[in-house]
CSV table of C-alpha atoms and ligand atoms in Angstrom, one decimal:
chain,number,residue,atom,x,y,z
U,22,UNK,CA,175.7,-130.1,10.2
U,23,UNK,CA,175.1,-131.7,6.8
U,24,UNK,CA,173.8,-129.4,4.2
U,25,UNK,CA,171.5,-132.2,3.0
U,26,UNK,CA,169.7,-132.4,6.3
U,27,UNK,CA,166.0,-131.6,6.1
U,28,UNK,CA,165.3,-128.0,7.1
U,29,UNK,CA,163.4,-127.3,10.2
U,30,UNK,CA,161.8,-124.2,8.7
U,31,UNK,CA,161.4,-123.5,5.0
U,32,UNK,CA,160.1,-120.3,3.7
U,33,UNK,CA,159.0,-120.3,0.1
U,34,UNK,CA,158.7,-117.1,-1.9
U,35,UNK,CA,157.4,-115.2,1.2
U,36,UNK,CA,156.6,-111.6,0.6
U,37,UNK,CA,155.3,-108.9,2.8
U,38,UNK,CA,153.3,-105.8,2.1
U,39,UNK,CA,152.0,-103.2,4.5
U,40,UNK,CA,149.3,-100.6,4.0
U,41,UNK,CA,145.9,-100.8,2.3
U,42,UNK,CA,145.6,-102.8,-0.9
U,43,UNK,CA,145.4,-99.6,-3.1
U,44,UNK,CA,148.5,-98.1,-1.6
U,45,UNK,CA,150.4,-101.1,-0.4
U,46,UNK,CA,154.1,-100.9,0.2
U,47,UNK,CA,156.3,-103.9,-0.4
U,48,UNK,CA,158.8,-104.3,2.5
U,49,UNK,CA,160.0,-107.8,1.6
U,50,UNK,CA,160.4,-109.1,-2.0
U,51,UNK,CA,159.6,-112.8,-2.6
U,52,UNK,CA,162.3,-114.6,-0.6
U,53,UNK,CA,163.3,-118.3,-0.1
U,54,UNK,CA,165.0,-119.1,3.2
U,55,UNK,CA,165.6,-122.3,5.1
U,56,UNK,CA,166.7,-122.9,8.7
U,57,UNK,CA,168.6,-126.1,9.2
U,58,UNK,CA,169.2,-128.1,12.4
U,59,UNK,CA,172.5,-127.5,14.1
U,60,UNK,CA,173.1,-124.0,12.7
U,61,UNK,CA,173.2,-120.5,14.1
U,62,UNK,CA,171.9,-118.4,11.3
U,63,UNK,CA,172.4,-114.6,11.4
U,64,UNK,CA,170.1,-112.4,9.4
U,65,UNK,CA,172.1,-109.2,8.8
U,66,UNK,CA,171.0,-105.9,7.2
U,67,UNK,CA,170.6,-102.2,7.6
U,68,UNK,CA,167.6,-101.0,9.6
U,69,UNK,CA,164.4,-101.1,7.6
U,70,UNK,CA,165.5,-104.0,5.4
U,71,UNK,CA,162.8,-106.2,6.8
U,72,UNK,CA,164.8,-108.3,9.3
U,73,UNK,CA,162.2,-108.2,12.1
U,74,UNK,CA,159.4,-108.8,9.5
U,75,UNK,CA,161.2,-111.9,8.4
U,76,UNK,CA,161.7,-113.1,11.9
U,77,UNK,CA,158.0,-112.7,12.6
U,78,UNK,CA,157.0,-114.6,9.6
U,79,UNK,CA,159.4,-117.5,10.2
U,80,UNK,CA,158.3,-117.9,13.8
U,81,UNK,CA,154.6,-117.8,12.9
U,82,UNK,CA,154.1,-114.5,14.7
U,83,UNK,CA,152.8,-112.9,11.5
U,84,UNK,CA,151.7,-114.4,8.2
U,85,UNK,CA,153.4,-113.6,4.9
U,86,UNK,CA,151.3,-111.6,2.4
U,87,UNK,CA,152.1,-114.4,-0.1
U,88,UNK,CA,154.2,-117.5,-0.1
U,89,UNK,CA,154.4,-120.1,2.5
U,90,UNK,CA,156.3,-121.0,5.7
U,91,UNK,CA,156.7,-124.7,6.4
U,92,UNK,CA,157.9,-126.2,9.6
U,93,UNK,CA,159.0,-129.8,9.1
U,94,UNK,CA,157.1,-129.6,5.8
U,95,UNK,CA,153.8,-128.5,7.4
U,96,UNK,CA,152.3,-125.1,6.6
U,97,UNK,CA,152.4,-122.8,9.7
U,98,UNK,CA,149.2,-121.3,11.0
U,99,UNK,CA,149.7,-119.0,13.9
U,100,UNK,CA,152.5,-118.7,16.4
U,101,UNK,CA,154.6,-121.8,16.6
U,102,UNK,CA,154.6,-123.7,19.9
U,103,UNK,CA,158.2,-124.8,19.7
U,104,UNK,CA,159.9,-121.4,19.4
U,105,UNK,CA,161.0,-118.6,21.7
U,106,UNK,CA,161.9,-115.1,20.9
U,107,UNK,CA,164.4,-112.9,22.7
U,108,UNK,CA,163.8,-109.2,22.0
U,109,UNK,CA,166.2,-106.2,22.1
U,110,UNK,CA,163.8,-104.5,24.6
U,111,UNK,CA,163.9,-107.6,27.0
U,112,UNK,CA,160.1,-107.5,27.1
U,113,UNK,CA,159.9,-108.7,30.7
U,114,UNK,CA,156.9,-108.4,33.0
U,115,UNK,CA,157.9,-105.6,35.4
U,116,UNK,CA,155.4,-106.8,38.1
U,117,UNK,CA,156.8,-110.3,38.2
U,118,UNK,CA,160.0,-111.5,39.9
U,119,UNK,CA,162.8,-113.0,37.8
U,120,UNK,CA,161.6,-116.5,38.8
U,121,UNK,CA,158.0,-115.7,37.9
U,122,UNK,CA,159.1,-114.1,34.6
U,123,UNK,CA,160.9,-117.3,33.6
U,124,UNK,CA,158.1,-119.5,34.8
U,125,UNK,CA,155.5,-117.5,32.8
U,126,UNK,CA,155.8,-119.3,29.5
U,127,UNK,CA,155.7,-122.7,31.2
U,128,UNK,CA,152.6,-121.6,33.1
U,129,UNK,CA,151.0,-120.6,29.8
U,130,UNK,CA,151.8,-124.1,28.5
U,131,UNK,CA,150.1,-125.6,31.5
U,132,UNK,CA,153.2,-127.1,33.2
U,133,UNK,CA,152.5,-128.0,36.8
U,134,UNK,CA,153.9,-125.8,39.6
U,135,UNK,CA,156.7,-127.9,41.0
U,136,UNK,CA,158.0,-128.9,37.5
U,137,UNK,CA,157.8,-125.2,36.5
U,138,UNK,CA,159.9,-124.1,39.4
U,139,UNK,CA,162.4,-126.9,38.9
U,140,UNK,CA,163.0,-126.0,35.3
U,141,UNK,CA,163.1,-122.3,35.9
U,142,UNK,CA,165.7,-122.6,38.7
U,143,UNK,CA,167.8,-124.9,36.6
U,144,UNK,CA,167.8,-122.5,33.6
U,145,UNK,CA,168.4,-119.4,35.8
U,146,UNK,CA,171.4,-121.2,37.2
U,147,UNK,CA,172.8,-121.9,33.7
U,148,UNK,CA,172.6,-118.3,32.6
U,149,UNK,CA,174.3,-116.9,35.7
U,150,UNK,CA,171.2,-115.6,37.5
U,151,UNK,CA,171.6,-117.8,40.6
U,152,UNK,CA,170.6,-115.7,43.6
U,153,UNK,CA,168.5,-113.2,41.6
U,154,UNK,CA,165.3,-115.4,41.6
U,155,UNK,CA,163.3,-113.0,43.8
U,156,UNK,CA,164.5,-109.7,42.2
U,157,UNK,CA,162.3,-107.5,40.1
U,158,UNK,CA,163.4,-106.5,36.6
U,159,UNK,CA,163.8,-102.8,37.6
U,160,UNK,CA,166.4,-103.8,40.1
U,161,UNK,CA,168.6,-105.4,37.3
U,162,UNK,CA,171.1,-104.0,34.9
U,163,UNK,CA,170.5,-104.3,31.2
U,164,UNK,CA,172.8,-107.3,30.9
U,165,UNK,CA,171.0,-109.1,33.8
U,166,UNK,CA,167.6,-108.3,32.3
U,167,UNK,CA,168.7,-109.8,29.0
U,168,UNK,CA,169.9,-112.9,30.9
U,169,UNK,CA,166.3,-113.2,32.2
U,170,UNK,CA,165.2,-112.8,28.6
U,171,UNK,CA,167.4,-115.7,27.6
U,172,UNK,CA,166.3,-117.8,30.6
U,173,UNK,CA,162.7,-117.2,29.8
U,174,UNK,CA,163.3,-118.2,26.1
U,175,UNK,CA,165.3,-121.3,26.9
U,176,UNK,CA,163.1,-122.7,29.7
U,177,UNK,CA,160.6,-124.0,27.2
U,178,UNK,CA,163.4,-125.8,25.4
U,179,UNK,CA,162.5,-124.3,22.0
U,180,UNK,CA,163.4,-126.1,18.9
U,181,UNK,CA,164.4,-122.8,17.3
U,182,UNK,CA,165.6,-119.9,19.4
U,183,UNK,CA,164.8,-116.6,17.7
U,184,UNK,CA,166.6,-113.4,18.7
U,185,UNK,CA,165.9,-109.9,17.4
U,186,UNK,CA,169.0,-107.7,18.0
U,187,UNK,CA,169.3,-109.2,21.5
U,188,UNK,CA,172.5,-107.4,22.3
U,189,UNK,CA,171.8,-104.0,20.7
U,190,UNK,CA,170.6,-102.3,23.9
U,191,UNK,CA,173.6,-103.4,25.9
U,192,UNK,CA,177.0,-101.7,26.3
U,193,UNK,CA,179.8,-103.2,24.3
U,194,UNK,CA,181.4,-105.3,27.1
U,195,UNK,CA,178.2,-106.6,28.5
U,196,UNK,CA,177.1,-107.6,24.9
U,197,UNK,CA,180.4,-109.3,24.4
U,198,UNK,CA,180.1,-111.2,27.6
U,199,UNK,CA,176.6,-112.4,26.9
U,200,UNK,CA,177.5,-113.4,23.4
U,201,UNK,CA,180.3,-115.7,24.6
U,202,UNK,CA,178.1,-117.2,27.3
U,203,UNK,CA,175.5,-117.9,24.7
U,204,UNK,CA,178.1,-119.6,22.5
U,205,UNK,CA,179.3,-121.6,25.5
U,206,UNK,CA,175.8,-122.9,26.1
U,207,UNK,CA,175.3,-123.7,22.4
U,208,UNK,CA,178.7,-125.1,21.5
U,209,UNK,CA,178.8,-127.0,24.8
U,210,UNK,CA,175.4,-128.5,23.9
U,211,UNK,CA,174.0,-127.2,27.1
U,212,UNK,CA,170.9,-126.0,25.5
U,213,UNK,CA,168.3,-128.3,23.9
U,214,UNK,CA,167.7,-125.9,21.1
U,215,UNK,CA,168.3,-127.3,17.5
U,216,UNK,CA,168.8,-124.0,15.7
U,217,UNK,CA,169.3,-120.3,16.5
U,218,UNK,CA,168.1,-117.5,14.3
U,219,UNK,CA,169.5,-114.2,15.2
U,220,UNK,CA,168.7,-110.8,13.6
U,221,UNK,CA,171.4,-108.2,13.8
U,222,UNK,CA,172.7,-105.1,12.1
U,223,UNK,CA,176.2,-105.6,13.6
U,224,UNK,CA,178.6,-107.3,11.1
U,225,UNK,CA,181.1,-108.4,13.7
U,226,UNK,CA,178.4,-109.9,15.8
U,227,UNK,CA,177.1,-111.9,12.8
U,228,UNK,CA,180.6,-113.2,12.0
U,229,UNK,CA,181.3,-114.0,15.7
U,230,UNK,CA,178.3,-116.1,16.2
U,231,UNK,CA,176.9,-117.5,13.0
U,232,UNK,CA,177.5,-120.7,10.9
U,233,UNK,CA,175.6,-119.0,8.1
U,234,UNK,CA,175.0,-115.3,7.4
U,235,UNK,CA,172.2,-114.0,5.2
U,236,UNK,CA,172.6,-110.4,4.2
U,237,UNK,CA,169.5,-108.4,3.4
U,238,UNK,CA,169.3,-105.3,1.2
U,239,UNK,CA,166.4,-102.9,1.4
U,240,UNK,CA,163.6,-101.2,-0.5
U,241,UNK,CA,162.2,-103.8,-0.7
U,242,UNK,CA,164.0,-106.2,1.5
U,243,UNK,CA,165.8,-108.9,-0.5
U,244,UNK,CA,168.6,-111.4,0.0
U,245,UNK,CA,171.9,-110.1,-1.2
U,246,UNK,CA,174.1,-112.9,-0.1
U,247,UNK,CA,173.8,-116.1,1.9
U,248,UNK,CA,177.1,-117.7,2.9
U,249,UNK,CA,178.8,-120.0,5.4
U,250,UNK,CA,181.3,-119.0,8.1
U,251,UNK,CA,183.3,-122.2,8.6
U,252,UNK,CA,185.7,-121.1,11.3
U,253,UNK,CA,185.6,-122.9,14.7
U,254,UNK,CA,184.4,-120.9,17.7
U,255,UNK,CA,185.3,-119.0,19.7
U,256,UNK,CA,186.6,-116.9,16.8
U,257,UNK,CA,189.5,-114.5,17.0
U,258,UNK,CA,188.5,-111.1,15.5
U,259,UNK,CA,192.1,-110.6,14.2
U,260,UNK,CA,192.2,-113.9,12.3
U,261,UNK,CA,192.5,-113.4,8.6
U,262,UNK,CA,189.4,-115.5,7.8
U,263,UNK,CA,187.4,-113.5,10.3
U,264,UNK,CA,188.5,-110.2,8.7
U,265,UNK,CA,187.9,-111.6,5.3
U,266,UNK,CA,184.3,-112.4,6.2
U,267,UNK,CA,183.7,-109.0,7.7
U,268,UNK,CA,185.3,-107.4,4.6
U,269,UNK,CA,183.2,-109.5,2.3
U,270,UNK,CA,180.0,-108.4,4.0
U,271,UNK,CA,181.0,-104.7,3.7
U,272,UNK,CA,181.8,-105.3,0.0
U,273,UNK,CA,178.3,-106.7,-0.5
U,274,UNK,CA,176.6,-104.0,1.5
U,275,UNK,CA,178.4,-101.2,-0.1
U,276,UNK,CA,177.9,-102.5,-3.6
U,277,UNK,CA,175.2,-100.1,-4.7
U,278,UNK,CA,172.3,-102.1,-6.0
U,279,UNK,CA,170.0,-99.2,-5.1
U,280,UNK,CA,171.6,-96.7,-7.3
U,281,UNK,CA,170.3,-96.3,-10.9
U,282,UNK,CA,173.7,-96.6,-12.6
U,283,UNK,CA,174.6,-100.3,-12.6
U,284,UNK,CA,178.1,-101.3,-11.4
U,285,UNK,CA,180.2,-102.8,-14.2
U,286,UNK,CA,181.9,-105.4,-11.9
U,287,UNK,CA,179.2,-107.5,-10.3
U,288,UNK,CA,181.2,-109.7,-8.0
U,289,UNK,CA,178.6,-111.0,-5.7
U,290,UNK,CA,175.5,-111.1,-7.8
U,291,UNK,CA,172.3,-110.8,-5.8
U,292,UNK,CA,170.7,-114.1,-5.0
U,293,UNK,CA,168.0,-115.5,-7.2
U,294,UNK,CA,164.7,-113.7,-6.5
U,295,UNK,CA,166.5,-110.6,-5.4
U,296,UNK,CA,164.6,-107.5,-6.3
U,297,UNK,CA,165.8,-104.2,-7.6
U,298,UNK,CA,164.8,-100.9,-6.3
U,299,UNK,CA,162.0,-99.1,-8.2
U,300,UNK,CA,162.9,-95.6,-7.1
U,301,UNK,CA,166.5,-94.7,-6.1
U,302,UNK,CA,166.7,-93.7,-2.5
U,303,UNK,CA,168.6,-90.8,-1.1
U,304,UNK,CA,170.9,-92.3,1.6
U,305,UNK,CA,170.3,-90.7,4.9
U,306,UNK,CA,173.6,-89.0,5.4
U,307,UNK,CA,174.3,-85.4,6.3
U,308,UNK,CA,176.6,-83.3,4.2
U,309,UNK,CA,178.8,-82.8,7.3
U,310,UNK,CA,179.1,-86.6,7.6
U,311,UNK,CA,180.0,-86.9,4.0
U,312,UNK,CA,182.7,-84.2,4.3
U,313,UNK,CA,184.1,-86.0,7.4
U,314,UNK,CA,184.5,-89.2,5.5
U,315,UNK,CA,186.2,-87.5,2.6
U,316,UNK,CA,188.6,-85.7,4.9
U,317,UNK,CA,189.5,-88.9,6.6
U,318,UNK,CA,190.2,-90.5,3.2
U,319,UNK,CA,192.4,-87.6,2.2
U,320,UNK,CA,194.4,-88.3,5.4
U,321,UNK,CA,194.8,-91.9,4.4
U,322,UNK,CA,196.2,-91.3,0.9
U,323,UNK,CA,192.8,-91.4,-0.6
U,324,UNK,CA,191.9,-95.0,0.0
U,325,UNK,CA,191.0,-97.3,3.0
U,326,UNK,CA,189.0,-100.4,3.8
U,327,UNK,CA,185.4,-99.5,4.8
U,328,UNK,CA,185.6,-101.9,7.8
U,329,UNK,CA,188.8,-100.0,8.9
U,330,UNK,CA,186.9,-96.7,8.7
U,331,UNK,CA,184.0,-98.1,10.6
U,332,UNK,CA,186.2,-99.5,13.2
U,333,UNK,CA,188.2,-96.3,13.7
U,334,UNK,CA,185.1,-94.2,13.9
U,335,UNK,CA,183.4,-96.8,16.1
U,336,UNK,CA,180.5,-96.7,13.6
U,337,UNK,CA,178.1,-99.5,12.9
U,338,UNK,CA,176.8,-100.1,9.5
U,339,UNK,CA,173.7,-98.1,10.0
U,340,UNK,CA,175.9,-95.1,10.6
U,341,UNK,CA,178.5,-95.5,8.0
U,342,UNK,CA,176.7,-97.1,5.1
U,343,UNK,CA,174.5,-94.2,4.3
U,344,UNK,CA,177.5,-91.9,4.3
U,345,UNK,CA,179.4,-94.3,2.0
U,346,UNK,CA,176.4,-94.6,-0.3
U,347,UNK,CA,175.9,-90.9,-0.4
U,348,UNK,CA,179.5,-90.1,-1.2
U,349,UNK,CA,179.4,-92.7,-3.9
U,350,UNK,CA,176.2,-91.4,-5.3
U,351,UNK,CA,177.6,-87.9,-5.4
U,352,UNK,CA,180.7,-89.1,-7.3
U,353,UNK,CA,183.0,-88.4,-4.4
U,354,UNK,CA,184.2,-91.9,-3.9
U,355,UNK,CA,184.4,-95.3,-5.7
U,356,UNK,CA,183.7,-98.4,-3.7
U,357,UNK,CA,186.0,-101.2,-4.7
U,358,UNK,CA,186.4,-104.5,-3.1
U,359,UNK,CA,185.3,-103.2,0.3
U,360,UNK,CA,187.6,-100.2,0.0
U,361,UNK,CA,186.5,-96.6,-0.4
U,362,UNK,CA,188.6,-94.6,-2.8
U,363,UNK,CA,188.3,-90.9,-3.2
U,364,UNK,CA,187.7,-89.5,-6.6
U,365,UNK,CA,189.3,-86.2,-7.9
U,366,UNK,CA,185.9,-84.5,-7.3
U,367,UNK,CA,185.9,-85.9,-3.8
U,368,UNK,CA,189.4,-84.6,-3.1
U,369,UNK,CA,188.5,-81.2,-4.5
U,370,UNK,CA,185.5,-81.1,-2.2
U,371,UNK,CA,187.4,-82.2,0.9
U,372,UNK,CA,190.1,-79.7,0.3
U,373,UNK,CA,187.8,-76.7,-0.4
U,374,UNK,CA,186.6,-74.0,2.0
U,375,UNK,CA,183.0,-73.9,3.1
U,376,UNK,CA,181.6,-71.7,0.3
U,377,UNK,CA,183.4,-73.6,-2.5
U,378,UNK,CA,182.2,-76.8,-0.9
U,379,UNK,CA,178.6,-75.7,-1.2
U,380,UNK,CA,179.1,-74.8,-4.9
U,381,UNK,CA,180.7,-78.2,-5.6
U,382,UNK,CA,178.0,-80.0,-3.7
U,383,UNK,CA,175.4,-78.1,-5.7
U,384,UNK,CA,176.8,-79.6,-8.9
U,385,UNK,CA,177.2,-83.1,-7.5
U,386,UNK,CA,173.7,-83.2,-6.0
U,387,UNK,CA,172.3,-82.9,-9.5
U,388,UNK,CA,173.3,-86.5,-10.0
U,389,UNK,CA,170.7,-87.5,-7.4
U,390,UNK,CA,167.3,-88.1,-9.0
U,391,UNK,CA,165.2,-86.8,-6.1
U,392,UNK,CA,167.3,-83.7,-5.6
U,393,UNK,CA,167.2,-83.0,-9.4
U,394,UNK,CA,163.5,-83.6,-9.5
U,395,UNK,CA,162.7,-81.2,-6.7
U,396,UNK,CA,165.0,-78.6,-8.1
U,397,UNK,CA,163.6,-78.8,-11.6
U,398,UNK,CA,160.0,-78.7,-10.4
U,399,UNK,CA,160.6,-75.7,-8.3
U,400,UNK,CA,162.6,-73.9,-11.1
U,401,UNK,CA,159.7,-74.5,-13.5
U,402,UNK,CA,157.2,-72.6,-11.3
U,403,UNK,CA,157.0,-68.8,-11.6
U,404,UNK,CA,157.1,-68.3,-7.9
U,405,UNK,CA,159.8,-71.0,-7.4
U,406,UNK,CA,157.8,-72.8,-4.8
U,407,UNK,CA,155.7,-76.0,-4.4
U,408,UNK,CA,153.6,-77.5,-1.6
U,409,UNK,CA,155.3,-80.4,0.2
U,410,UNK,CA,152.4,-82.7,-0.8
U,411,UNK,CA,153.5,-82.6,-4.4
U,412,UNK,CA,156.8,-84.3,-3.5
U,413,UNK,CA,155.2,-86.4,-0.9
U,414,UNK,CA,152.8,-87.9,-3.4
U,415,UNK,CA,155.7,-88.5,-5.8
U,416,UNK,CA,157.5,-90.7,-3.2
U,417,UNK,CA,154.7,-92.3,-1.3
U,418,UNK,CA,153.9,-94.8,-4.0
U,419,UNK,CA,157.4,-96.2,-3.6
U,420,UNK,CA,158.1,-95.8,0.1
U,421,UNK,CA,156.3,-96.2,3.4
U,422,UNK,CA,155.0,-93.1,5.1
U,423,UNK,CA,157.9,-93.1,7.4
U,424,UNK,CA,160.5,-93.5,4.7
U,425,UNK,CA,158.8,-90.9,2.5
U,426,UNK,CA,159.2,-88.4,5.3
U,427,UNK,CA,162.8,-89.4,5.9
U,428,UNK,CA,163.6,-89.1,2.1
U,429,UNK,CA,162.2,-85.5,2.1
U,430,UNK,CA,163.9,-84.6,5.3
U,431,UNK,CA,167.3,-85.8,3.8
U,432,UNK,CA,166.6,-84.0,0.5
U,433,UNK,CA,165.9,-80.8,2.4
U,434,UNK,CA,169.1,-81.2,4.3
U,435,UNK,CA,171.1,-81.6,1.1
U,436,UNK,CA,169.1,-78.9,-0.7
U,437,UNK,CA,169.7,-76.5,2.1
U,438,UNK,CA,173.4,-77.2,2.3
U,439,UNK,CA,173.8,-76.7,-1.4
U,440,UNK,CA,171.5,-73.7,-1.2
U,441,UNK,CA,169.4,-75.2,-4.0
U,442,UNK,CA,166.1,-75.2,-2.1
U,443,UNK,CA,164.6,-75.2,1.3
U,444,UNK,CA,161.4,-75.9,3.1
U,445,UNK,CA,159.5,-73.3,5.1
U,446,UNK,CA,157.6,-73.7,8.4
U,447,UNK,CA,154.4,-74.6,6.6
U,448,UNK,CA,156.3,-77.4,4.8
U,449,UNK,CA,156.3,-75.6,1.4
U,450,UNK,CA,159.4,-76.1,-0.8
U,451,UNK,CA,161.0,-73.1,-2.3
U,452,UNK,CA,164.2,-71.8,-4.0
U,453,UNK,CA,165.9,-69.2,-1.9
U,454,UNK,CA,166.2,-65.8,-3.6
U,455,UNK,CA,169.9,-65.6,-4.5
U,456,UNK,CA,170.3,-69.2,-5.7
U,457,UNK,CA,171.5,-69.6,-9.3
U,458,UNK,CA,169.0,-71.5,-11.4
U,459,UNK,CA,169.7,-74.9,-13.0
U,460,UNK,CA,170.4,-74.9,-16.7
U,461,UNK,CA,167.5,-77.3,-17.8
U,462,UNK,CA,164.0,-76.0,-17.6
U,463,UNK,CA,161.9,-79.1,-18.3
U,464,UNK,CA,160.3,-80.6,-15.3
U,465,UNK,CA,161.7,-84.1,-14.5
U,466,UNK,CA,163.9,-84.2,-17.6
U,467,UNK,CA,166.7,-86.6,-17.3
C,29,ADP,P1,164.3,-104.1,10.3
C,29,ADP,O1,164.0,-105.0,11.4
C,29,ADP,O2,165.3,-104.6,9.3
C,29,ADP,O3,164.8,-102.8,10.8
C,29,ADP,P2,161.5,-104.1,9.8
C,29,ADP,O4,161.1,-105.5,9.5
C,29,ADP,O5,161.2,-103.7,11.2
C,29,ADP,O6,163.0,-103.8,9.4
C,29,ADP,O7,160.7,-103.1,8.8
C,29,ADP,C1,160.9,-103.2,7.4
C,29,ADP,C2,160.0,-102.1,6.8
C,29,ADP,O8,158.7,-102.3,7.0
C,29,ADP,C3,160.3,-100.7,7.4
C,29,ADP,O9,160.3,-99.8,6.3
C,29,ADP,C4,159.2,-100.4,8.3
C,29,ADP,O10,158.9,-99.0,8.4
C,29,ADP,C5,158.0,-101.2,7.6
C,29,ADP,N1,157.1,-101.7,8.6
C,29,ADP,C6,157.4,-102.6,9.6
C,29,ADP,N2,156.3,-102.9,10.3
C,29,ADP,C7,155.2,-102.2,9.8
C,29,ADP,C8,153.8,-102.1,10.0
C,29,ADP,N3,153.3,-102.8,11.0
C,29,ADP,N4,153.1,-101.3,9.2
C,29,ADP,C9,153.7,-100.6,8.2
C,29,ADP,N5,155.0,-100.7,7.9
C,29,ADP,C10,155.8,-101.5,8.7
C,30,MG,MG1,164.1,-104.8,13.5
């Protein structure tokens, strides 16, 4: 592929907001992104970073709130004819046979019956579904269902094949199988598709498949890095360049651009147009998970590569990143070049007993703006309690309803562990009786 080739799709400063105009939530900051002929492009990011939203806008399934999507230089209005989408959930018609499922999009495009059948049978054969034509989806395993998903997508010979976490619902071996079969079709030029756009939250999957990886950060979604993977396929996961690419992505993802204190060493500066968070989020990690990570680090002389840790724990980024972010926010680790290094505070915490841990956590949690704010607000009230709505309103101008709830949920988890505050069955926040009060008494003072 020549980088100078005309892009098939070009998104210019596309942005997405949800919610009513007076309380709109930005889920994607203005982003430029192009899809070029000949490439597999992986869009990688933690859940909630706007990957599916981006896919919907590029494929014409949903309009951007502002900005423009061009296909071959022409503005897109409505779902594009020359695309197909493969979904994580397969999205097959349960009342149709495999053959009828694959014929369905051709039927919708008005292709004649004999031609439809010919094309469907051919594509079923190429994805290994020979002999399953008359089966119903419920008779098939997950892997076979997704083969039908691929066949149905490929039968229309889409110019761009879109996939939204197509392997996430499958077991590891099945996913690996399907991935390599897809690559065989693609690299063997056995599919007429000119570009593949795959959404994933799996780093290894992105590096296994893609010619180019675009990494999204969240709140609001923005491009953190966009880079090329030049290795020939199939790729050996133990090859140094493969590990380097995986490591690089971890480095970018764990570089805290969401935490208020800026990192001194900005190695991979966010791409132009990247947005910064308006309100620092609490990473969704449980104190027990944080303690687990710290204990593991102590076992490893205090430092280890984050991708090693993820591998050893069989964690995906959505599991490990919040824990790493939380530990870093609490001052328990430093993230350096894709490694997590435990701090003296972290070590003290890891080696303490349960009661001492709670005390230490209480002090560390004061570094986290939301925890501090809740704590100060409660301490300022004579009865040491506040309705949940107060904190809800504080957050909901920055986050979606769902994220606001999750933020409060995590804050309560931390507050409860530290014995700083709790939430009663009516949702009211309160400071438990025997908790020592924080030193400051001004509400929201920093
Ligand atoms: P990802 O695919 O990376 O997990 P999504 O694109 O699905 O992320 O969602 C990005 C953010 O937008 C999330 O916070 C999600 O809650 C929010 N969101 C997605 N769709 C809608 C919708 N229809 N209405 C309101 N918020 C939405
Ligand atoms: Mg998604």
